Structures are given as structure tokens and as C-alpha cells.
Amino acid sequence: MKRALLVLLMLFANSGAMADQAAAPIEHDRQVISGAFHPRGKYAVTGGCDGTAILWSIATGEPSRQYRIVSNIPDNAVCVAFNANGSRLLTGSEDGTAVLWETDTGRKLRTFDGHHETSGRVLSVAFRPDSHQVLTGASGKAILWDELTGKPLHVFRGNSGSVRVAFSPDGRKALTGSWDGLVILWDVDSRKQLRILRPGDQHVSSVAFHPNGRQAAVAAEFAVTIWDTTTGTRSLKIGGFSDDVESVTFSPNGEHVLTSGLRDGAYLWDSVSAKRMRSFRADRTEFYFAAISADGRYVLTDLGESSAALWDAATGERIRVFGRESDK
């Protein structure tokens, strides 16, 4: 009888522990450093230095799913990207790998592992439009992968620093930019180097194509430059930043440029006149990234040590916080 009672007590205790574990909140416990909007507009995803990515509901601000990279690296920073219809999520991390996930279920589909012979650290990932291919950027190179098999298709070399990557809207060209200050335009199918863009600053931290595919934006130290990729000439410079510009992207219609910086918060600029149109600021202005939704309505930034913020792109007002409110 005593033994039976002891077993029941142990089962009760274990069930309570399991319930506590199941009820554990989905949240980041380290700095959020990357984010992206789901193409269909219902969700946003954030990547943190805790080795996780979290899918959030735009409507409620509640977490929907967590994607966890298993690694022995204590501060495993995660970058994120969605494919064209949002059914797949790609994460890259400092352990030198990229992981392909099924967005809705959180099921891990494939791991791309090919950056370990350098310093590892996959800092940028992208899906090739209208193709089953992905691109990962790490130290000194970018690797084009077959999404279906996980096999590498080509290694783009030419940069000597940490590489950021982007595809043109038609998927025929790619950009690689790195901390050596070099930005290279590639023909993806022929694997040939088409042009070298020199932004005039070191430490390139982000690259992005204009929706027209002919222009590209480069974020580096204290400035953003916009280039004509067909001629290799600089068409616009956005300056006046007080520290490094961490990210740059175009609005869906190409009329605006969205930037984030370590001391300047996030800004929306006119892509022709370089006039500042809107600011997205909080008590904390050290923004590591800024993303804009496919319909142009929302802006997503990091906010505090373990949270992110959703902003109204038209007014600059903050709508809600993803994560712990105390970190705002």
C-alpha cells in the first residue's frame, strides 16, 4: 500500500513538472537581431541570439511557434528569411549551419552545412525567387544550395569578410557584400561575376535589391548608398548617421528605403530625394534590423534585449510588442 501511494505521489509530481514545462512561455531570452514578415501578412518571425526563431501573430502579438537550433554555442545568433509563399522558413546561425523549416508545423526539413572550414557564422540567408535554391552568406564566401536535396551547387568567392546576400526579384542575379567593403554582383546561372560595386565605406552590413531589379542599396558605416547595377554608378547617398547602419531594404513599391542603425533607430527615406519621411524610435534606439511587410503597412524592428516591435509604416506609431514588455 505504501509503495502504491509513493508511486502515485511520484506520478503526480512528474505530471505537475510536465504541465509547468508545457506552460513555459515562448519567448526570446537574449537579444533579437533579425526579423521578417510572412509574405501573406498574418505573421512575423524574429531571430535571436538564443539560437531560436519565433513566429508571431500580427493581429494579437502572441507567439505561434518556435524554431530551435540545437547547438553548443551559447550565443547562437539567428538570421531568418521566408520563401515566396511563406511555407518555408530558412534560418542561419553562428554554428555555421542553415536550417530549412516547414513554417506551419515547425518541422525541420533539411540542414545546410558547409561553412565550417572558415569561421562558420552564417549571417545572412535568402531564398531564390521561383526556384528551389537558397543562398547562405558566411565568412569569405556565399554558397548556393539545392533546397530539395541539401547539396551545394556553387560557392561564390571574392569577399574576404562576413558576407551578406540578396537575390534580385527575378532570381537571375545575386549580391554579396561584406566587411571588406566590397559588394559583388553575380549572374546566378552562369556563376559569373558581373560587376564590383564599391560603396566607399568599409564594413558592409546589409545589401538589398530594388523591386525593379536594376538598383541596389548598400548599408555600411554611417551611410547607405544606392547603385545602378547596370552601369555600376552610384545614384544616391543617404548619410548623416551617427553610427553603423545595420540593415537596409526597399519598400514593396520601391518608393522608400528603410534603414536601422546602432544609434539612430529606424528611418524611412524617399528613395529618390533621400528625404527622411518617417522615424521609428523608442527609449532604446540601438536597432539591429528593420523589415517592412509585403503590403507596406507595417515595420518590424528589434526592441530591447529580448523583444521586437510592430510599427505603423504610415504614422511611425508603435502598434505592439512581440515578447516581454519589460524590455521595451
Tab-separated table of C-alpha atoms in Angstrom:
chain	number	residue	atom	x	y	z
A	1	MET	CA	0.000	0.000	0.000
A	2	LYS	CA	2.781	2.396	0.933
A	3	ARG	CA	4.614	1.561	-2.269
A	4	ALA	CA	1.494	2.204	-4.350
A	5	LEU	CA	0.967	5.550	-2.600
A	6	LEU	CA	4.589	6.526	-3.260
A	7	VAL	CA	4.212	5.700	-6.952
A	8	LEU	CA	1.060	7.816	-7.160
A	9	LEU	CA	2.815	10.738	-5.482
A	10	MET	CA	5.735	10.475	-7.920
A	11	LEU	CA	3.373	10.372	-10.887
A	12	PHE	CA	1.540	13.426	-9.575
A	13	ALA	CA	4.790	15.310	-9.103
A	14	ASN	CA	6.015	14.386	-12.577
A	15	SER	CA	2.720	15.399	-14.168
A	16	GLY	CA	2.966	18.762	-12.428
A	17	ALA	CA	6.504	19.265	-13.723
A	18	MET	CA	5.399	18.328	-17.230
A	19	ALA	CA	2.495	20.770	-17.028
A	20	ASP	CA	4.854	23.547	-15.918
A	21	GLN	CA	7.191	22.730	-18.773
A	22	ALA	CA	4.326	22.682	-21.277
A	23	ALA	CA	3.111	26.023	-19.995
A	24	ALA	CA	6.529	27.657	-20.351
A	25	PRO	CA	6.142	30.818	-22.443
A	26	ILE	CA	7.550	31.017	-25.951
A	27	GLU	CA	9.929	33.961	-25.905
A	28	HIS	CA	13.500	35.021	-26.616
A	29	ASP	CA	15.832	35.213	-23.640
A	30	ARG	CA	18.617	37.079	-25.473
A	31	GLN	CA	18.921	39.941	-27.945
A	32	VAL	CA	16.680	39.826	-31.018
A	33	ILE	CA	18.834	40.577	-34.076
A	34	SER	CA	16.778	39.687	-37.164
A	35	GLY	CA	13.221	39.568	-38.421
A	36	ALA	CA	10.981	39.169	-41.449
A	37	PHE	CA	7.317	39.360	-42.377
A	38	HIS	CA	5.411	36.370	-43.676
A	39	PRO	CA	4.511	37.108	-47.335
A	40	ARG	CA	0.807	36.600	-46.666
A	41	GLY	CA	0.779	39.172	-43.889
A	42	LYS	CA	-0.509	37.236	-40.878
A	43	TYR	CA	2.800	36.594	-39.162
A	44	ALA	CA	6.234	37.966	-38.449
A	45	VAL	CA	9.302	35.982	-37.458
A	46	THR	CA	12.204	37.055	-35.250
A	47	GLY	CA	15.649	35.535	-34.757
A	48	GLY	CA	17.601	35.919	-31.534
A	49	CYS	CA	20.988	35.274	-30.000
A	50	ASP	CA	19.421	32.399	-28.057
A	51	GLY	CA	19.530	30.019	-31.030
A	52	THR	CA	15.800	30.335	-31.755
A	53	ALA	CA	13.384	31.890	-34.210
A	54	ILE	CA	9.815	32.696	-33.147
A	55	LEU	CA	6.714	33.107	-35.302
A	56	TRP	CA	4.346	35.834	-34.020
A	57	SER	CA	0.747	36.702	-34.840
A	58	ILE	CA	0.495	40.198	-36.326
A	59	ALA	CA	-3.094	40.546	-35.100
A	60	THR	CA	-2.563	39.542	-31.458
A	61	GLY	CA	1.173	39.782	-30.805
A	62	GLU	CA	1.122	36.241	-29.419
A	63	PRO	CA	3.777	33.634	-30.325
A	64	SER	CA	2.592	30.895	-32.645
A	65	ARG	CA	5.649	28.668	-32.993
A	66	GLN	CA	9.299	28.395	-32.000
A	67	TYR	CA	12.124	27.002	-34.134
A	68	ARG	CA	15.111	25.940	-32.068
A	69	ILE	CA	18.590	25.308	-33.440
A	70	VAL	CA	20.372	22.676	-31.390
A	71	SER	CA	23.950	23.843	-30.841
A	72	ASN	CA	26.618	24.015	-28.169
A	73	ILE	CA	27.274	27.693	-28.944
A	74	PRO	CA	25.987	29.799	-26.013
A	75	ASP	CA	25.114	32.937	-28.022
A	76	ASN	CA	23.942	31.425	-31.289
A	77	ALA	CA	22.683	34.414	-33.318
A	78	VAL	CA	19.974	33.533	-35.841
A	79	CYS	CA	19.094	35.226	-39.154
A	80	VAL	CA	15.796	34.475	-40.920
A	81	ALA	CA	14.035	34.529	-44.306
A	82	PHE	CA	10.738	33.238	-45.769
A	83	ASN	CA	10.256	31.729	-49.189
A	84	ALA	CA	7.863	33.373	-51.673
A	85	ASN	CA	4.640	31.858	-50.316
A	86	GLY	CA	5.727	31.599	-46.688
A	87	SER	CA	5.516	27.807	-46.496
A	88	ARG	CA	9.232	27.526	-45.706
A	89	LEU	CA	11.437	29.366	-43.235
A	90	LEU	CA	15.213	29.480	-43.553
A	91	THR	CA	17.418	30.201	-40.560
A	92	GLY	CA	21.176	30.716	-40.442
A	93	SER	CA	23.236	30.754	-37.278
A	94	GLU	CA	26.681	31.186	-35.795
A	95	ASP	CA	27.236	27.444	-35.567
A	96	GLY	CA	27.903	27.519	-39.328
A	97	THR	CA	24.657	25.915	-40.445
A	98	ALA	CA	21.402	26.938	-42.087
A	99	VAL	CA	18.172	25.064	-41.438
A	100	LEU	CA	15.080	24.757	-43.621
A	101	TRP	CA	11.811	24.544	-41.681
A	102	GLU	CA	8.191	23.892	-42.534
A	103	THR	CA	6.623	27.127	-41.294
A	104	ASP	CA	3.223	25.862	-40.137
A	105	THR	CA	4.373	22.745	-38.313
A	106	GLY	CA	7.870	23.764	-37.205
A	107	ARG	CA	9.224	20.542	-38.707
A	108	LYS	CA	12.913	20.619	-39.612
A	109	LEU	CA	13.221	19.661	-43.271
A	110	ARG	CA	16.920	19.998	-44.009
A	111	THR	CA	20.243	21.295	-42.723
A	112	PHE	CA	22.762	23.058	-44.979
A	113	ASP	CA	26.220	22.565	-43.527
A	114	GLY	CA	29.195	23.904	-45.481
A	115	HIS	CA	30.753	26.907	-43.794
A	116	HIS	CA	32.823	25.214	-41.092
A	117	GLU	CA	36.184	25.417	-42.847
A	118	THR	CA	36.023	29.196	-42.417
A	119	SER	CA	34.839	30.913	-39.267
A	120	GLY	CA	31.360	29.445	-39.722
A	121	ARG	CA	28.785	32.038	-38.659
A	122	VAL	CA	26.022	32.102	-41.260
A	123	LEU	CA	24.977	35.759	-41.028
A	124	SER	CA	22.628	36.090	-44.000
A	125	VAL	CA	20.216	33.782	-45.848
A	126	ALA	CA	17.915	34.166	-48.854
A	127	PHE	CA	15.540	32.112	-50.999
A	128	ARG	CA	15.972	32.371	-54.755
A	129	PRO	CA	12.637	33.533	-56.221
A	130	ASP	CA	10.752	30.964	-58.316
A	131	SER	CA	13.367	28.312	-57.663
A	132	HIS	CA	14.201	25.560	-55.195
A	133	GLN	CA	17.514	27.166	-54.300
A	134	VAL	CA	18.788	29.087	-51.281
A	135	LEU	CA	21.844	31.249	-50.639
A	136	THR	CA	23.813	31.473	-47.406
A	137	GLY	CA	26.493	34.031	-46.554
A	138	ALA	CA	29.284	33.491	-44.045
A	139	SER	CA	32.943	34.475	-43.818
A	140	GLY	CA	34.587	34.996	-47.208
A	141	LYS	CA	32.010	33.207	-49.339
A	142	ALA	CA	28.376	32.576	-50.183
A	143	ILE	CA	27.025	29.122	-51.005
A	144	LEU	CA	24.146	28.346	-53.376
A	145	TRP	CA	22.246	25.222	-52.291
A	146	ASP	CA	19.653	22.892	-53.749
A	147	GLU	CA	16.706	23.282	-51.387
A	148	LEU	CA	15.317	19.826	-52.180
A	149	THR	CA	18.496	17.778	-51.720
A	150	GLY	CA	20.563	19.957	-49.404
A	151	LYS	CA	23.555	19.706	-51.736
A	152	PRO	CA	25.775	22.716	-52.558
A	153	LEU	CA	25.524	23.903	-56.160
A	154	HIS	CA	28.169	26.626	-56.215
A	155	VAL	CA	30.438	28.682	-53.968
A	156	PHE	CA	30.653	32.413	-54.735
A	157	ARG	CA	34.070	33.718	-53.658
A	158	GLY	CA	35.531	37.189	-53.830
A	159	ASN	CA	34.658	38.736	-50.486
A	160	SER	CA	37.065	38.416	-47.589
A	161	GLY	CA	34.809	39.388	-44.703
A	162	SER	CA	31.444	38.356	-43.272
A	163	VAL	CA	29.117	38.104	-46.273
A	164	ARG	CA	25.548	39.398	-46.617
A	165	VAL	CA	23.445	38.159	-49.539
A	166	ALA	CA	20.394	39.139	-51.600
A	167	PHE	CA	18.655	37.942	-54.766
A	168	SER	CA	17.204	40.170	-57.466
A	169	PRO	CA	13.393	39.945	-57.781
A	170	ASP	CA	13.686	37.685	-60.843
A	171	GLY	CA	16.311	35.496	-59.149
A	172	ARG	CA	18.787	35.848	-62.016
A	173	LYS	CA	21.286	37.972	-60.093
A	174	ALA	CA	22.673	37.986	-56.577
A	175	LEU	CA	24.577	40.445	-54.419
A	176	THR	CA	27.275	39.617	-51.905
A	177	GLY	CA	28.599	42.346	-49.629
A	178	SER	CA	30.981	42.031	-46.731
A	179	TRP	CA	33.058	43.752	-44.084
A	180	ASP	CA	35.885	44.189	-46.576
A	181	GLY	CA	33.746	46.947	-48.143
A	182	LEU	CA	33.309	45.011	-51.376
A	183	VAL	CA	29.911	44.428	-52.998
A	184	ILE	CA	29.813	41.972	-55.907
A	185	LEU	CA	27.031	41.486	-58.454
A	186	TRP	CA	26.748	37.896	-59.761
A	187	ASP	CA	24.919	36.131	-62.556
A	188	VAL	CA	23.447	33.201	-60.642
A	189	ASP	CA	23.073	30.726	-63.513
A	190	SER	CA	26.427	31.322	-65.196
A	191	ARG	CA	28.120	31.857	-61.764
A	192	LYS	CA	30.000	34.776	-63.327
A	193	GLN	CA	30.963	37.985	-61.586
A	194	LEU	CA	29.200	40.802	-63.422
A	195	ARG	CA	30.351	43.861	-61.553
A	196	ILE	CA	32.039	45.103	-58.417
A	197	LEU	CA	30.315	47.899	-56.533
A	198	ARG	CA	32.453	49.879	-54.114
A	199	PRO	CA	30.297	51.791	-51.645
A	200	GLY	CA	33.246	53.846	-50.399
A	201	ASP	CA	32.881	52.647	-46.838
A	202	GLN	CA	34.093	49.578	-45.029
A	203	HIS	CA	32.023	47.088	-43.055
A	204	VAL	CA	29.109	46.449	-45.395
A	205	SER	CA	26.342	45.165	-43.136
A	206	SER	CA	23.376	44.752	-45.487
A	207	VAL	CA	22.503	44.629	-49.200
A	208	ALA	CA	19.127	44.762	-50.944
A	209	PHE	CA	17.681	44.920	-54.455
A	210	HIS	CA	15.130	47.491	-55.549
A	211	PRO	CA	11.863	45.880	-56.758
A	212	ASN	CA	12.801	46.963	-60.302
A	213	GLY	CA	15.904	44.751	-60.103
A	214	ARG	CA	18.134	47.459	-61.571
A	215	GLN	CA	19.083	49.278	-58.397
A	216	ALA	CA	20.639	48.043	-55.185
A	217	ALA	CA	21.071	49.521	-51.724
A	218	VAL	CA	24.194	49.009	-49.625
A	219	ALA	CA	24.389	49.740	-45.893
A	220	ALA	CA	27.817	50.421	-44.429
A	221	GLU	CA	29.486	52.722	-41.923
A	222	PHE	CA	27.461	55.926	-41.401
A	223	ALA	CA	25.743	55.796	-44.816
A	224	VAL	CA	23.516	53.992	-47.283
A	225	THR	CA	24.311	54.132	-50.987
A	226	ILE	CA	22.027	53.246	-53.883
A	227	TRP	CA	23.660	51.905	-57.038
A	228	ASP	CA	22.648	51.376	-60.629
A	229	THR	CA	23.640	47.738	-61.120
A	230	THR	CA	23.619	48.013	-64.928
A	231	THR	CA	26.280	50.756	-65.003
A	232	GLY	CA	27.950	50.347	-61.621
A	233	THR	CA	27.426	54.026	-60.796
A	234	ARG	CA	26.175	55.433	-57.518
A	235	SER	CA	22.836	57.198	-57.892
A	236	LEU	CA	22.117	58.278	-54.307
A	237	LYS	CA	23.720	58.537	-50.897
A	238	ILE	CA	21.827	58.714	-47.605
A	239	GLY	CA	24.151	59.982	-44.902
A	240	GLY	CA	24.173	61.677	-41.524
A	241	PHE	CA	24.034	58.548	-39.408
A	242	SER	CA	25.815	58.691	-36.045
A	243	ASP	CA	26.952	55.049	-36.125
A	244	ASP	CA	26.941	51.953	-38.332
A	245	VAL	CA	23.836	51.311	-40.419
A	246	GLU	CA	22.869	47.731	-39.618
A	247	SER	CA	20.194	46.969	-42.207
A	248	VAL	CA	18.650	48.344	-45.371
A	249	THR	CA	15.680	47.304	-47.503
A	250	PHE	CA	13.280	48.829	-50.018
A	251	SER	CA	9.538	49.231	-49.593
A	252	PRO	CA	7.471	46.907	-51.828
A	253	ASN	CA	6.771	49.715	-54.345
A	254	GLY	CA	10.387	50.912	-54.296
A	255	GLU	CA	9.457	54.455	-53.266
A	256	HIS	CA	11.136	54.245	-49.876
A	257	VAL	CA	14.271	52.890	-48.225
A	258	LEU	CA	14.066	51.500	-44.689
A	259	THR	CA	17.186	51.602	-42.518
A	260	SER	CA	18.147	50.677	-38.973
A	261	GLY	CA	21.206	51.741	-37.003
A	262	LEU	CA	23.008	51.229	-33.745
A	263	ARG	CA	22.311	54.753	-32.517
A	264	ASP	CA	19.759	56.158	-34.909
A	265	GLY	CA	16.750	53.910	-34.581
A	266	ALA	CA	14.903	53.052	-37.806
A	267	TYR	CA	14.070	55.516	-40.587
A	268	LEU	CA	12.025	55.504	-43.761
A	269	TRP	CA	13.578	57.576	-46.586
A	270	ASP	CA	12.456	58.734	-50.008
A	271	SER	CA	14.413	56.558	-52.444
A	272	VAL	CA	14.800	59.384	-54.988
A	273	SER	CA	15.403	62.510	-52.917
A	274	ALA	CA	16.925	60.874	-49.804
A	275	LYS	CA	14.481	62.906	-47.702
A	276	ARG	CA	13.688	61.344	-44.336
A	277	MET	CA	9.974	60.574	-44.282
A	278	ARG	CA	9.423	58.747	-41.007
A	279	SER	CA	11.197	57.641	-37.862
A	280	PHE	CA	10.530	54.611	-35.687
A	281	ARG	CA	12.052	55.242	-32.298
A	282	ALA	CA	11.747	54.160	-28.700
A	283	ASP	CA	13.680	54.635	-25.488
A	284	ARG	CA	16.125	52.169	-26.979
A	285	THR	CA	17.487	53.260	-30.362
A	286	GLU	CA	20.065	50.506	-30.950
A	287	PHE	CA	18.160	48.751	-33.710
A	288	TYR	CA	19.869	45.769	-35.291
A	289	PHE	CA	17.309	45.290	-38.054
A	290	ALA	CA	14.209	46.733	-39.659
A	291	ALA	CA	11.851	44.935	-42.060
A	292	ILE	CA	8.769	46.080	-43.957
A	293	SER	CA	5.684	43.992	-44.730
A	294	ALA	CA	4.747	42.922	-48.261
A	295	ASP	CA	1.803	45.357	-48.317
A	296	GLY	CA	3.929	48.204	-46.952
A	297	ARG	CA	1.682	48.734	-43.909
A	298	TYR	CA	3.982	47.589	-41.132
A	299	VAL	CA	7.580	47.875	-39.995
A	300	LEU	CA	9.264	45.334	-37.724
A	301	THR	CA	12.304	46.132	-35.540
A	302	ASP	CA	14.053	44.701	-32.529
A	303	LEU	CA	13.217	46.404	-29.231
A	304	GLY	CA	15.156	45.768	-26.053
A	305	GLU	CA	17.105	42.693	-25.064
A	306	SER	CA	14.571	40.030	-25.985
A	307	SER	CA	11.663	41.635	-27.802
A	308	ALA	CA	10.597	43.157	-31.118
A	309	ALA	CA	8.159	45.885	-32.110
A	310	LEU	CA	5.492	46.265	-34.783
A	311	TRP	CA	5.103	49.805	-36.147
A	312	ASP	CA	2.627	51.597	-38.380
A	313	ALA	CA	4.635	52.469	-41.504
A	314	ALA	CA	2.399	55.425	-42.355
A	315	THR	CA	2.465	57.155	-38.957
A	316	GLY	CA	5.547	55.823	-37.160
A	317	GLU	CA	3.394	54.815	-34.185
A	318	ARG	CA	4.208	51.640	-32.330
A	319	ILE	CA	1.359	49.118	-32.544
A	320	ARG	CA	2.517	46.306	-30.282
A	321	VAL	CA	5.472	44.453	-28.786
A	322	PHE	CA	6.437	40.862	-29.509
A	323	GLY	CA	7.985	39.435	-26.351
A	324	ARG	CA	8.460	40.734	-22.835
A	325	GLU	CA	7.030	44.212	-22.420
A	326	SER	CA	9.504	44.973	-19.639
A	327	ASP	CA	12.329	45.040	-22.183
A	328	LYS	CA	10.925	47.877	-24.240
